[in-house]
Amino acid sequence: MQPRVKLVKQTGERTEYPLDAEVIHLGREQARTIPINDPLVSRRHAEITCVSETGGADAWIIRDLGSTNGTYVNGALLTTSYRLRVGDRIRLGNTLFTYEEMESGQRFRNIIAILIALSTLVGALTAWRANVATDDAVSARSSGTSVLIHLSRYRSEIASSLYQNLGAFASYRWHLAMVKLLNETLATTEDTTLVDFLENERLQHANMALAALDLVDQDYLHRAENVAEQSFEQVRFVDTNLAEAAALEDLDYQAHFRESDRAAVVAQRLTIIAVLLSLSIFFYTGATLAETRRKYLLAAMGVVMFGLGTLATAWIELFAGAI
């Protein structure tokens, strides 16, 4: 007969025994259909018989054969014949069997194998994306550091140029003040010799003021109507020089650091998701080893873990730029 159900030995090495005869004997005798090497099991312990029910369906009935330690089904001592149902646990001595369907069990294992393959594939892809995001974070951080070094170099050069310009402008203002003072002195002096001396000094200071003014970067010299009120704008000098440097190369190091932080967050979250997908494989594996009444719960937990991990991965891939 084509077996549709089986007994699965759960104690020790897991072994499956298809129920492929009308009468299945269980006991310690080697001649038993299912021999059990257990000192607490009688030589002729129990038997399972196939009977036909209304509608042509087959049912399997178990009964104890007067064994010394008895036969237990689902923890209850068997005193009469009992019709087995899928998921029943049968204990003879210290040996435990479960009553399962052949096709459903195989189908269940096939489904679990497919789910494990999917979880492994998605987990591998997620781990790969986490590694890519980590590399992106490191690369962006390196680029930001390089830009920051260039910016520091430009700031140093601009500061040096600023001090030179400020020194030249201070010299210009001092000589200009001396020219003004000498002009006032000349206006009140009548001594011819002293006038010549003061005029000579005035011309020297005027020339030195012009020479100092020539050293000042004219692009940043604010020209007022009164020459004496000319001023050198430090902030404008620094900002304009930085703007010119930024026009030549990328100096926005903060943008690189923000990209690095974003990629690092993506990598961290994808790593957590990869662990979540690994947990789904853990539950699937447990479902293949568990008893009938537990395997469906473990499989469901694995599906939930897989679903959450897959949805989270898809969400991060779609909205990574918003993180």
mmCIF file of C-alpha atoms in Angstrom:
data_model
loop_
_atom_site.group_PDB
_atom_site.id
_atom_site.type_symbol
_atom_site.label_atom_id
_atom_site.label_comp_id
_atom_site.label_asym_id
_atom_site.label_seq_id
_atom_site.Cartn_x
_atom_site.Cartn_y
_atom_site.Cartn_z
ATOM 1 C CA MET A 1 0.000 0.000 0.000
ATOM 2 C CA GLN A 2 1.131 3.572 -0.705
ATOM 3 C CA PRO A 3 2.019 5.140 2.660
ATOM 4 C CA ARG A 4 0.310 8.408 3.435
ATOM 5 C CA VAL A 5 1.298 8.708 7.059
ATOM 6 C CA LYS A 6 4.362 7.859 9.088
ATOM 7 C CA LEU A 7 5.778 7.568 12.565
ATOM 8 C CA VAL A 8 8.756 9.790 13.226
ATOM 9 C CA LYS A 9 11.098 8.803 16.014
ATOM 10 C CA GLN A 10 12.068 11.930 17.931
ATOM 11 C CA THR A 11 14.261 10.295 20.588
ATOM 12 C CA GLY A 12 17.924 9.988 19.664
ATOM 13 C CA GLU A 13 18.533 10.001 15.930
ATOM 14 C CA ARG A 14 15.448 11.211 14.071
ATOM 15 C CA THR A 15 14.066 8.310 12.017
ATOM 16 C CA GLU A 16 10.968 8.081 9.834
ATOM 17 C CA TYR A 17 8.865 4.900 9.537
ATOM 18 C CA PRO A 18 6.221 4.980 6.777
ATOM 19 C CA LEU A 19 3.039 3.123 7.707
ATOM 20 C CA ASP A 20 2.982 0.898 4.617
ATOM 21 C CA ALA A 21 1.285 -2.228 6.026
ATOM 22 C CA GLU A 22 -2.161 -2.911 7.433
ATOM 23 C CA VAL A 23 -0.665 -3.836 10.795
ATOM 24 C CA ILE A 24 2.446 -2.185 12.254
ATOM 25 C CA HIS A 25 4.047 -3.827 15.296
ATOM 26 C CA LEU A 26 6.116 -1.910 17.808
ATOM 27 C CA GLY A 27 8.332 -3.598 20.364
ATOM 28 C CA ARG A 28 11.775 -4.736 21.421
ATOM 29 C CA GLU A 29 11.695 -7.936 19.336
ATOM 30 C CA GLN A 30 13.864 -7.766 16.256
ATOM 31 C CA ALA A 31 10.957 -9.218 14.294
ATOM 32 C CA ARG A 32 8.800 -6.199 15.075
ATOM 33 C CA THR A 33 7.935 -3.938 12.129
ATOM 34 C CA ILE A 34 9.369 -1.013 14.062
ATOM 35 C CA PRO A 35 11.966 -2.422 16.482
ATOM 36 C CA ILE A 36 12.695 -0.242 19.506
ATOM 37 C CA ASN A 37 15.946 -0.593 21.405
ATOM 38 C CA ASP A 38 14.664 0.590 24.769
ATOM 39 C CA PRO A 39 14.807 -1.501 27.999
ATOM 40 C CA LEU A 40 11.506 0.020 29.137
ATOM 41 C CA VAL A 41 9.742 -1.220 25.993
ATOM 42 C CA SER A 42 8.187 -4.699 26.024
ATOM 43 C CA ARG A 43 9.033 -7.294 23.389
ATOM 44 C CA ARG A 44 5.479 -7.052 22.069
ATOM 45 C CA HIS A 45 4.504 -3.568 23.176
ATOM 46 C CA ALA A 46 1.856 -2.085 20.836
ATOM 47 C CA GLU A 47 0.456 -2.267 17.338
ATOM 48 C CA ILE A 48 -1.051 0.151 14.840
ATOM 49 C CA THR A 49 -3.790 -1.123 12.549
ATOM 50 C CA CYS A 50 -5.193 0.446 9.395
ATOM 51 C CA VAL A 51 -9.027 0.429 9.166
ATOM 52 C CA SER A 52 -11.352 1.803 6.528
ATOM 53 C CA GLU A 53 -13.838 4.453 7.551
ATOM 54 C CA THR A 54 -17.037 5.618 5.915
ATOM 55 C CA GLY A 55 -16.225 7.246 2.600
ATOM 56 C CA GLY A 56 -13.220 5.044 1.921
ATOM 57 C CA ALA A 57 -10.730 7.003 4.041
ATOM 58 C CA ASP A 58 -8.139 5.074 6.002
ATOM 59 C CA ALA A 59 -7.671 5.515 9.723
ATOM 60 C CA TRP A 60 -4.921 4.210 11.947
ATOM 61 C CA ILE A 61 -5.776 2.721 15.308
ATOM 62 C CA ILE A 62 -3.176 2.157 18.016
ATOM 63 C CA ARG A 63 -3.616 -0.210 20.950
ATOM 64 C CA ASP A 64 -1.401 -1.467 23.695
ATOM 65 C CA LEU A 65 -0.557 -5.195 23.715
ATOM 66 C CA GLY A 66 -0.397 -5.522 27.478
ATOM 67 C CA SER A 67 3.042 -3.998 27.818
ATOM 68 C CA THR A 68 4.727 -3.670 31.188
ATOM 69 C CA ASN A 69 5.127 0.108 31.181
ATOM 70 C CA GLY A 70 2.162 1.017 28.991
ATOM 71 C CA THR A 71 1.690 3.130 25.897
ATOM 72 C CA TYR A 72 1.092 6.874 26.171
ATOM 73 C CA VAL A 73 -0.564 9.095 23.565
ATOM 74 C CA ASN A 74 -0.201 12.837 24.096
ATOM 75 C CA GLY A 75 0.843 12.145 27.683
ATOM 76 C CA ALA A 76 -2.205 10.013 28.558
ATOM 77 C CA LEU A 77 -1.956 6.310 29.299
ATOM 78 C CA LEU A 78 -3.632 4.298 26.571
ATOM 79 C CA THR A 79 -6.298 1.955 28.032
ATOM 80 C CA THR A 80 -8.368 1.320 24.888
ATOM 81 C CA SER A 81 -7.870 1.590 21.164
ATOM 82 C CA TYR A 82 -7.197 5.128 19.977
ATOM 83 C CA ARG A 83 -7.644 6.662 16.530
ATOM 84 C CA LEU A 84 -4.464 8.530 15.665
ATOM 85 C CA ARG A 85 -4.562 12.128 14.448
ATOM 86 C CA VAL A 86 -1.811 14.067 12.759
ATOM 87 C CA GLY A 87 0.422 15.596 15.395
ATOM 88 C CA ASP A 88 -0.200 12.971 18.082
ATOM 89 C CA ARG A 89 2.791 12.084 20.269
ATOM 90 C CA ILE A 90 3.247 8.405 21.103
ATOM 91 C CA ARG A 91 5.592 7.381 23.921
ATOM 92 C CA LEU A 92 6.743 3.846 24.563
ATOM 93 C CA GLY A 93 9.126 3.699 27.508
ATOM 94 C CA ASN A 94 11.631 6.497 26.901
ATOM 95 C CA THR A 95 11.089 6.516 23.151
ATOM 96 C CA LEU A 96 8.917 9.217 21.583
ATOM 97 C CA PHE A 97 7.217 9.078 18.162
ATOM 98 C CA THR A 98 5.060 11.593 16.340
ATOM 99 C CA TYR A 99 2.308 10.712 13.905
ATOM 100 C CA GLU A 100 2.651 12.793 10.715
ATOM 101 C CA GLU A 101 1.445 12.897 7.153
ATOM 102 C CA MET A 102 3.922 11.881 4.473
ATOM 103 C CA GLU A 103 2.969 14.393 1.787
ATOM 104 C CA SER A 104 2.311 17.379 4.039
ATOM 105 C CA GLY A 105 5.573 16.803 5.857
ATOM 106 C CA GLN A 106 7.510 16.679 2.613
ATOM 107 C CA ARG A 107 5.615 19.651 1.253
ATOM 108 C CA PHE A 108 6.315 21.572 4.441
ATOM 109 C CA ARG A 109 10.032 20.835 4.215
ATOM 110 C CA ASN A 110 10.062 21.884 0.565
ATOM 111 C CA ILE A 111 8.416 25.187 1.450
ATOM 112 C CA ILE A 112 10.865 25.728 4.295
ATOM 113 C CA ALA A 113 13.771 24.989 1.944
ATOM 114 C CA ILE A 114 12.479 27.631 -0.491
ATOM 115 C CA LEU A 115 12.033 30.149 2.331
ATOM 116 C CA ILE A 116 15.548 29.477 3.609
ATOM 117 C CA ALA A 117 16.914 29.996 0.083
ATOM 118 C CA LEU A 118 15.021 33.312 -0.234
ATOM 119 C CA SER A 119 16.151 34.513 3.180
ATOM 120 C CA THR A 120 19.740 33.570 2.361
ATOM 121 C CA LEU A 121 19.591 35.422 -0.966
ATOM 122 C CA VAL A 122 17.984 38.565 0.444
ATOM 123 C CA GLY A 123 20.323 38.456 3.448
ATOM 124 C CA ALA A 124 23.373 38.198 1.199
ATOM 125 C CA LEU A 125 22.168 41.121 -0.937
ATOM 126 C CA THR A 126 21.447 43.182 2.170
ATOM 127 C CA ALA A 127 24.888 42.430 3.628
ATOM 128 C CA TRP A 128 26.464 43.381 0.279
ATOM 129 C CA ARG A 129 24.570 46.689 0.250
ATOM 130 C CA ALA A 130 25.673 47.320 3.841
ATOM 131 C CA ASN A 131 29.298 46.818 2.767
ATOM 132 C CA VAL A 132 28.810 49.175 -0.188
ATOM 133 C CA ALA A 133 27.275 51.804 2.102
ATOM 134 C CA THR A 134 30.187 51.401 4.512
ATOM 135 C CA ASP A 135 32.664 51.929 1.651
ATOM 136 C CA ASP A 136 30.678 54.994 0.539
ATOM 137 C CA ALA A 137 30.799 56.399 4.074
ATOM 138 C CA VAL A 138 34.568 55.914 4.284
ATOM 139 C CA SER A 139 35.096 57.413 0.822
ATOM 140 C CA ALA A 140 32.921 60.454 1.559
ATOM 141 C CA ARG A 141 34.665 61.006 4.895
ATOM 142 C CA SER A 142 38.048 60.809 3.159
ATOM 143 C CA SER A 143 36.922 63.288 0.493
ATOM 144 C CA GLY A 144 35.603 65.661 3.159
ATOM 145 C CA THR A 145 38.891 65.470 5.060
ATOM 146 C CA SER A 146 40.832 66.216 1.884
ATOM 147 C CA VAL A 147 38.599 69.209 1.117
ATOM 148 C CA LEU A 148 38.990 70.433 4.703
ATOM 149 C CA ILE A 149 42.779 70.278 4.338
ATOM 150 C CA HIS A 150 42.591 72.310 1.118
ATOM 151 C CA LEU A 151 40.266 74.820 2.772
ATOM 152 C CA SER A 152 42.664 75.192 5.703
ATOM 153 C CA ARG A 153 45.496 75.817 3.250
ATOM 154 C CA TYR A 154 43.467 78.505 1.465
ATOM 155 C CA ARG A 155 42.507 80.128 4.764
ATOM 156 C CA SER A 156 46.158 80.200 5.803
ATOM 157 C CA GLU A 157 47.173 81.790 2.524
ATOM 158 C CA ILE A 158 44.352 84.334 2.718
ATOM 159 C CA ALA A 159 45.235 85.177 6.340
ATOM 160 C CA SER A 160 48.859 85.753 5.350
ATOM 161 C CA SER A 161 47.803 87.977 2.461
ATOM 162 C CA LEU A 162 45.330 89.782 4.739
ATOM 163 C CA TYR A 163 48.047 90.641 7.274
ATOM 164 C CA GLN A 164 50.300 91.948 4.489
ATOM 165 C CA ASN A 165 47.500 94.139 3.143
ATOM 166 C CA LEU A 166 46.559 95.380 6.589
ATOM 167 C CA GLY A 167 50.195 96.278 7.298
ATOM 168 C CA ALA A 168 50.512 98.152 4.021
ATOM 169 C CA PHE A 169 47.199 99.971 4.616
ATOM 170 C CA ALA A 170 48.215 100.903 8.172
ATOM 171 C CA SER A 171 51.474 102.335 6.791
ATOM 172 C CA TYR A 172 49.500 104.228 4.172
ATOM 173 C CA ARG A 173 47.180 105.743 6.788
ATOM 174 C CA TRP A 174 50.125 106.722 9.014
ATOM 175 C CA HIS A 175 52.006 108.472 6.223
ATOM 176 C CA LEU A 176 48.767 110.129 5.132
ATOM 177 C CA ALA A 177 48.274 111.445 8.665
ATOM 178 C CA MET A 178 51.846 112.775 8.659
ATOM 179 C CA VAL A 179 51.185 114.557 5.363
ATOM 180 C CA LYS A 180 48.088 116.163 6.869
ATOM 181 C CA LEU A 181 50.003 117.234 9.974
ATOM 182 C CA LEU A 182 52.845 118.689 7.896
ATOM 183 C CA ASN A 183 50.342 120.599 5.747
ATOM 184 C CA GLU A 184 48.898 122.179 8.859
ATOM 185 C CA THR A 185 52.390 123.053 10.149
ATOM 186 C CA LEU A 186 53.396 124.587 6.838
ATOM 187 C CA ALA A 187 50.332 126.807 6.906
ATOM 188 C CA THR A 188 51.552 128.469 10.139
ATOM 189 C CA THR A 189 55.336 128.526 9.582
ATOM 190 C CA GLU A 190 57.101 131.615 8.179
ATOM 191 C CA ASP A 191 60.706 130.466 8.569
ATOM 192 C CA THR A 192 61.942 129.800 5.025
ATOM 193 C CA THR A 193 64.504 127.205 6.068
ATOM 194 C CA LEU A 194 61.930 125.340 8.161
ATOM 195 C CA VAL A 195 59.370 125.563 5.353
ATOM 196 C CA ASP A 196 61.747 123.876 2.921
ATOM 197 C CA PHE A 197 62.449 121.140 5.451
ATOM 198 C CA LEU A 198 58.784 120.547 6.182
ATOM 199 C CA GLU A 199 57.920 120.555 2.477
ATOM 200 C CA ASN A 200 60.593 117.964 1.838
ATOM 201 C CA GLU A 201 59.236 115.810 4.665
ATOM 202 C CA ARG A 202 55.690 116.220 3.365
ATOM 203 C CA LEU A 203 56.689 115.029 -0.096
ATOM 204 C CA GLN A 204 58.543 112.031 1.334
ATOM 205 C CA HIS A 205 55.545 110.973 3.431
ATOM 206 C CA ALA A 206 53.215 111.512 0.460
ATOM 207 C CA ASN A 207 55.367 109.287 -1.745
ATOM 208 C CA MET A 208 55.626 106.641 0.967
ATOM 209 C CA ALA A 209 51.843 106.750 1.405
ATOM 210 C CA LEU A 210 51.363 106.172 -2.316
ATOM 211 C CA ALA A 211 53.902 103.337 -2.269
ATOM 212 C CA ALA A 212 52.119 101.710 0.660
ATOM 213 C CA LEU A 213 48.766 102.168 -1.057
ATOM 214 C CA ASP A 214 50.077 100.391 -4.131
ATOM 215 C CA LEU A 215 50.781 97.305 -1.957
ATOM 216 C CA VAL A 216 47.147 97.128 -0.915
ATOM 217 C CA ASP A 217 44.938 94.909 -3.071
ATOM 218 C CA GLN A 218 42.825 97.510 -4.856
ATOM 219 C CA ASP A 219 39.934 95.099 -5.358
ATOM 220 C CA TYR A 220 39.257 95.205 -1.625
ATOM 221 C CA LEU A 221 40.037 98.890 -0.974
ATOM 222 C CA HIS A 222 36.899 100.895 -0.256
ATOM 223 C CA ARG A 223 37.260 104.330 -1.870
ATOM 224 C CA ALA A 224 35.373 107.161 -0.214
ATOM 225 C CA GLU A 225 35.034 110.677 -1.607
ATOM 226 C CA ASN A 226 37.602 111.824 0.896
ATOM 227 C CA VAL A 227 40.866 110.016 0.286
ATOM 228 C CA ALA A 228 41.662 110.130 4.000
ATOM 229 C CA GLU A 229 38.549 108.057 4.727
ATOM 230 C CA GLN A 230 39.583 105.133 2.579
ATOM 231 C CA SER A 231 39.344 101.812 4.454
ATOM 232 C CA PHE A 232 40.332 98.186 3.917
ATOM 233 C CA GLU A 233 37.419 95.727 4.428
ATOM 234 C CA GLN A 234 38.831 92.597 6.104
ATOM 235 C CA VAL A 235 35.631 90.503 6.012
ATOM 236 C CA ARG A 236 35.037 91.246 2.356
ATOM 237 C CA PHE A 237 38.669 90.419 1.582
ATOM 238 C CA VAL A 238 38.427 86.977 3.256
ATOM 239 C CA ASP A 239 34.990 86.138 1.857
ATOM 240 C CA THR A 240 35.855 87.165 -1.687
ATOM 241 C CA ASN A 241 39.091 85.199 -1.678
ATOM 242 C CA LEU A 242 37.311 82.102 -0.353
ATOM 243 C CA ALA A 243 34.616 82.491 -3.008
ATOM 244 C CA GLU A 244 37.266 82.684 -5.705
ATOM 245 C CA ALA A 245 38.967 79.558 -4.322
ATOM 246 C CA ALA A 246 35.634 77.703 -4.138
ATOM 247 C CA ALA A 247 35.010 78.571 -7.793
ATOM 248 C CA LEU A 248 38.203 76.717 -8.710
ATOM 249 C CA GLU A 249 37.568 73.550 -6.654
ATOM 250 C CA ASP A 250 35.116 71.971 -4.230
ATOM 251 C CA LEU A 251 35.588 73.382 -0.733
ATOM 252 C CA ASP A 252 32.264 72.276 0.792
ATOM 253 C CA TYR A 253 33.683 69.678 3.187
ATOM 254 C CA GLN A 254 30.480 69.654 5.247
ATOM 255 C CA ALA A 255 28.530 68.217 2.302
ATOM 256 C CA HIS A 256 30.963 65.290 2.156
ATOM 257 C CA PHE A 257 30.704 64.737 5.913
ATOM 258 C CA ARG A 258 26.893 64.794 5.708
ATOM 259 C CA GLU A 259 27.026 62.213 2.914
ATOM 260 C CA SER A 260 29.404 60.114 5.006
ATOM 261 C CA ASP A 261 27.066 60.241 8.005
ATOM 262 C CA ARG A 262 24.075 59.331 5.823
ATOM 263 C CA ALA A 263 25.887 56.363 4.277
ATOM 264 C CA ALA A 264 27.039 55.214 7.725
ATOM 265 C CA VAL A 265 23.433 55.243 8.992
ATOM 266 C CA VAL A 266 22.316 53.257 5.938
ATOM 267 C CA ALA A 267 25.098 50.715 6.517
ATOM 268 C CA GLN A 268 24.176 50.378 10.191
ATOM 269 C CA ARG A 269 20.496 49.812 9.445
ATOM 270 C CA LEU A 270 21.185 47.339 6.653
ATOM 271 C CA THR A 271 23.475 45.387 8.976
ATOM 272 C CA ILE A 272 20.671 45.140 11.542
ATOM 273 C CA ILE A 273 18.306 43.962 8.806
ATOM 274 C CA ALA A 274 20.823 41.308 7.714
ATOM 275 C CA VAL A 275 20.817 40.011 11.297
ATOM 276 C CA LEU A 276 17.008 40.011 11.230
ATOM 277 C CA LEU A 277 17.043 37.929 8.058
ATOM 278 C CA SER A 278 19.501 35.542 9.702
ATOM 279 C CA LEU A 279 17.008 35.115 12.537
ATOM 280 C CA SER A 280 14.383 34.067 10.001
ATOM 281 C CA ILE A 281 16.722 31.277 8.834
ATOM 282 C CA PHE A 282 17.175 30.288 12.491
ATOM 283 C CA PHE A 283 13.397 29.937 12.910
ATOM 284 C CA TYR A 284 13.053 28.030 9.625
ATOM 285 C CA THR A 285 15.727 25.583 10.712
ATOM 286 C CA GLY A 286 13.979 25.172 14.045
ATOM 287 C CA ALA A 287 10.711 24.466 12.224
ATOM 288 C CA THR A 288 12.265 21.536 10.354
ATOM 289 C CA LEU A 289 13.471 20.020 13.621
ATOM 290 C CA ALA A 290 10.512 20.802 15.863
ATOM 291 C CA GLU A 291 7.524 18.678 16.654
ATOM 292 C CA THR A 292 4.458 19.062 14.467
ATOM 293 C CA ARG A 293 2.609 21.419 16.755
ATOM 294 C CA ARG A 294 5.547 23.781 17.054
ATOM 295 C CA LYS A 295 6.971 23.821 13.565
ATOM 296 C CA TYR A 296 4.158 25.932 12.124
ATOM 297 C CA LEU A 297 4.650 28.578 14.820
ATOM 298 C CA LEU A 298 8.392 28.670 14.196
ATOM 299 C CA ALA A 299 7.837 28.823 10.449
ATOM 300 C CA ALA A 300 5.360 31.709 10.921
ATOM 301 C CA MET A 301 7.889 33.582 13.048
ATOM 302 C CA GLY A 302 10.482 33.054 10.335
ATOM 303 C CA VAL A 303 8.096 34.411 7.694
ATOM 304 C CA VAL A 304 7.401 37.472 9.858
ATOM 305 C CA MET A 305 11.129 38.110 10.312
ATOM 306 C CA PHE A 306 11.741 37.663 6.600
ATOM 307 C CA GLY A 307 8.847 39.958 5.684
ATOM 308 C CA LEU A 308 9.943 42.705 8.073
ATOM 309 C CA GLY A 309 13.543 42.456 6.879
ATOM 310 C CA THR A 310 12.560 42.572 3.200
ATOM 311 C CA LEU A 311 10.215 45.550 3.685
ATOM 312 C CA ALA A 312 12.830 47.417 5.713
ATOM 313 C CA THR A 313 15.473 46.797 3.038
ATOM 314 C CA ALA A 314 13.131 48.037 0.302
ATOM 315 C CA TRP A 315 12.254 51.136 2.351
ATOM 316 C CA ILE A 316 15.908 52.015 2.902
ATOM 317 C CA GLU A 317 16.717 51.512 -0.782
ATOM 318 C CA LEU A 318 13.816 53.777 -1.822
ATOM 319 C CA PHE A 319 14.305 56.501 0.766
ATOM 320 C CA ALA A 320 18.041 56.291 1.489
ATOM 321 C CA GLY A 321 18.498 59.845 0.260
ATOM 322 C CA ALA A 322 16.077 61.131 2.887
ATOM 323 C CA ILE A 323 17.989 59.593 5.799
#
